[in-house]
């Protein structure tokens, strides 16, 4: 098994054909996707820009489509929801299609090319994604980062994911340098809201009054669900028999 971690999506990604790609954007795109899908959203349609999101929502039909996302952390004018996971309650999203545009996270889903499988991961669904990813012998973990640069929150989540996979498989696991570094970071930092607040992305959210988001984004294994993108839509994988959506 080979696991590569990529800290900066701005850097050219290798050919991901045939691999399982795990997209991580702890603050907050993949955290929000998990919360929305658990609360009954039909699916999440990532958009590469605000303009693309508006066009896509219009083509899907606005009656049961919600425009959500952020620019500089705050809800985009004219959108229905921002990007705080707590906004994605069942009252707001059950039965709805979500078209989401964010600064970093949603754009990564357009970079993964011909990967066989594309999963959305956060601390909130970490172990479930680890179990799903280890079905593949080639895993690429792509961190959304912040405006193309390294993001500590995503890197620690990537390291925690690699740790879980390595602990569960009985084969040798080859790691690239970034994966080895991510594991060490996961061993160094204790994941909680204070840790997230210490990161540059987390500090920005605190500065704009959204510190509460950090509590839910730091909740490891809040749910046991696996969001997977298929034909540009992210939906929950069917639960294995006998399991439940909650952690
Ligand atoms: C991102 O895409 O990096 C996040 O959605 C940013 C945010 O939620 O503020």
mmCIF file of C-alpha atoms in Angstrom, residues 90-184:
data_model
loop_
_atom_site.group_PDB
_atom_site.id
_atom_site.type_symbol
_atom_site.label_atom_id
_atom_site.label_comp_id
_atom_site.label_asym_id
_atom_site.label_seq_id
_atom_site.Cartn_x
_atom_site.Cartn_y
_atom_site.Cartn_z
ATOM 1 C CA UNK A 90 -31.887 19.090 9.209
ATOM 2 C CA UNK A 91 -34.385 21.942 9.291
ATOM 3 C CA UNK A 92 -32.261 23.821 6.764
ATOM 4 C CA UNK A 93 -30.987 21.065 4.488
ATOM 5 C CA UNK A 94 -33.077 17.864 4.713
ATOM 6 C CA UNK A 95 -34.095 16.791 1.212
ATOM 7 C CA UNK A 96 -32.228 19.661 -0.423
ATOM 8 C CA UNK A 97 -29.425 19.731 -3.002
ATOM 9 C CA UNK A 98 -26.548 21.907 -1.807
ATOM 10 C CA UNK A 99 -24.429 23.839 -4.272
ATOM 11 C CA UNK A 100 -21.339 24.855 -2.327
ATOM 12 C CA UNK A 101 -18.591 27.338 -3.179
ATOM 13 C CA UNK A 102 -15.737 27.967 -0.772
ATOM 14 C CA UNK A 103 -12.316 29.565 -0.891
ATOM 15 C CA UNK A 104 -10.344 26.351 -0.898
ATOM 16 C CA UNK A 105 -12.148 23.097 -0.180
ATOM 17 C CA UNK A 106 -14.689 22.867 -2.967
ATOM 18 C CA UNK A 107 -12.092 23.753 -5.596
ATOM 19 C CA UNK A 108 -9.969 20.724 -4.725
ATOM 20 C CA UNK A 109 -12.718 18.425 -5.984
ATOM 21 C CA UNK A 110 -11.998 19.760 -9.470
ATOM 22 C CA UNK A 111 -8.319 18.808 -9.279
ATOM 23 C CA UNK A 112 -8.682 15.087 -8.672
ATOM 24 C CA UNK A 113 -8.969 14.092 -12.318
ATOM 25 C CA UNK A 114 -9.529 10.405 -12.963
ATOM 26 C CA UNK A 115 -9.203 9.114 -9.434
ATOM 27 C CA UNK A 116 -11.224 5.953 -8.985
ATOM 28 C CA UNK A 117 -12.688 7.091 -5.683
ATOM 29 C CA UNK A 118 -12.963 10.561 -4.155
ATOM 30 C CA UNK A 119 -13.853 10.831 -0.467
ATOM 31 C CA UNK A 120 -14.467 13.881 1.743
ATOM 32 C CA UNK A 121 -12.759 13.730 5.121
ATOM 33 C CA UNK A 122 -12.707 15.842 8.258
ATOM 34 C CA UNK A 123 -11.972 15.103 11.922
ATOM 35 C CA UNK A 124 -15.730 14.533 12.267
ATOM 36 C CA UNK A 125 -15.681 11.364 10.122
ATOM 37 C CA UNK A 126 -12.009 10.408 10.303
ATOM 38 C CA UNK A 127 -12.192 6.722 11.229
ATOM 39 C CA UNK A 128 -14.969 5.907 8.769
ATOM 40 C CA UNK A 129 -12.959 7.437 5.921
ATOM 41 C CA UNK A 130 -9.867 5.495 7.039
ATOM 42 C CA UNK A 131 -11.803 2.218 6.779
ATOM 43 C CA UNK A 132 -13.132 3.176 3.339
ATOM 44 C CA UNK A 133 -9.776 4.403 2.005
ATOM 45 C CA UNK A 134 -7.885 1.263 3.014
ATOM 46 C CA UNK A 135 -9.881 -0.703 0.412
ATOM 47 C CA UNK A 136 -7.383 0.805 -2.061
ATOM 48 C CA UNK A 137 -3.635 0.152 -2.280
ATOM 49 C CA UNK A 138 -2.986 3.668 -3.607
ATOM 50 C CA UNK A 139 -4.260 6.557 -1.504
ATOM 51 C CA UNK A 140 -3.661 10.245 -2.139
ATOM 52 C CA UNK A 141 -4.650 12.595 0.675
ATOM 53 C CA UNK A 142 -5.123 16.142 -0.662
ATOM 54 C CA UNK A 143 -5.255 18.962 1.872
ATOM 55 C CA UNK A 144 -7.226 22.022 0.821
ATOM 56 C CA UNK A 145 -4.854 24.372 2.613
ATOM 57 C CA UNK A 146 -5.533 28.080 2.681
ATOM 58 C CA UNK A 147 -5.294 30.011 -0.588
ATOM 59 C CA UNK A 148 -2.921 27.403 -1.973
ATOM 60 C CA UNK A 149 -0.663 27.355 1.052
ATOM 61 C CA UNK A 150 -0.004 24.877 3.852
ATOM 62 C CA UNK A 151 -2.681 24.597 6.518
ATOM 63 C CA UNK A 152 -1.751 22.943 9.849
ATOM 64 C CA UNK A 153 -5.302 21.817 10.633
ATOM 65 C CA UNK A 154 -5.582 19.896 7.376
ATOM 66 C CA UNK A 155 -2.066 18.464 7.771
ATOM 67 C CA UNK A 156 -2.778 17.119 11.269
ATOM 68 C CA UNK A 157 -6.027 15.578 10.040
ATOM 69 C CA UNK A 158 -4.121 13.947 7.168
ATOM 70 C CA UNK A 159 -1.581 12.555 9.635
ATOM 71 C CA UNK A 160 -4.297 11.180 11.890
ATOM 72 C CA UNK A 161 -5.882 9.503 8.867
ATOM 73 C CA UNK A 162 -2.574 7.892 7.857
ATOM 74 C CA UNK A 163 -2.081 6.693 11.435
ATOM 75 C CA UNK A 164 -5.486 5.011 11.471
ATOM 76 C CA UNK A 165 -4.917 3.301 8.129
ATOM 77 C CA UNK A 166 -1.445 2.058 9.094
ATOM 78 C CA UNK A 167 -2.761 0.698 12.399
ATOM 79 C CA UNK A 168 -5.546 -1.210 10.655
ATOM 80 C CA UNK A 169 -3.819 -2.830 7.666
ATOM 81 C CA UNK A 170 -1.541 -5.862 7.774
ATOM 82 C CA UNK A 171 0.600 -4.866 4.801
ATOM 83 C CA UNK A 172 3.633 -2.620 4.473
ATOM 84 C CA UNK A 173 2.636 0.996 3.902
ATOM 85 C CA UNK A 174 4.937 3.238 1.847
ATOM 86 C CA UNK A 175 4.596 6.922 2.753
ATOM 87 C CA UNK A 176 5.829 9.976 0.881
ATOM 88 C CA UNK A 177 7.735 12.618 2.861
ATOM 89 C CA UNK A 178 4.615 14.711 3.454
ATOM 90 C CA UNK A 179 2.758 11.680 4.823
ATOM 91 C CA UNK A 180 5.609 10.963 7.237
ATOM 92 C CA UNK A 181 5.624 14.589 8.317
ATOM 93 C CA UNK A 182 1.858 14.623 8.726
ATOM 94 C CA UNK A 183 2.022 11.593 11.041
ATOM 95 C CA UNK A 184 4.574 13.370 13.233
#
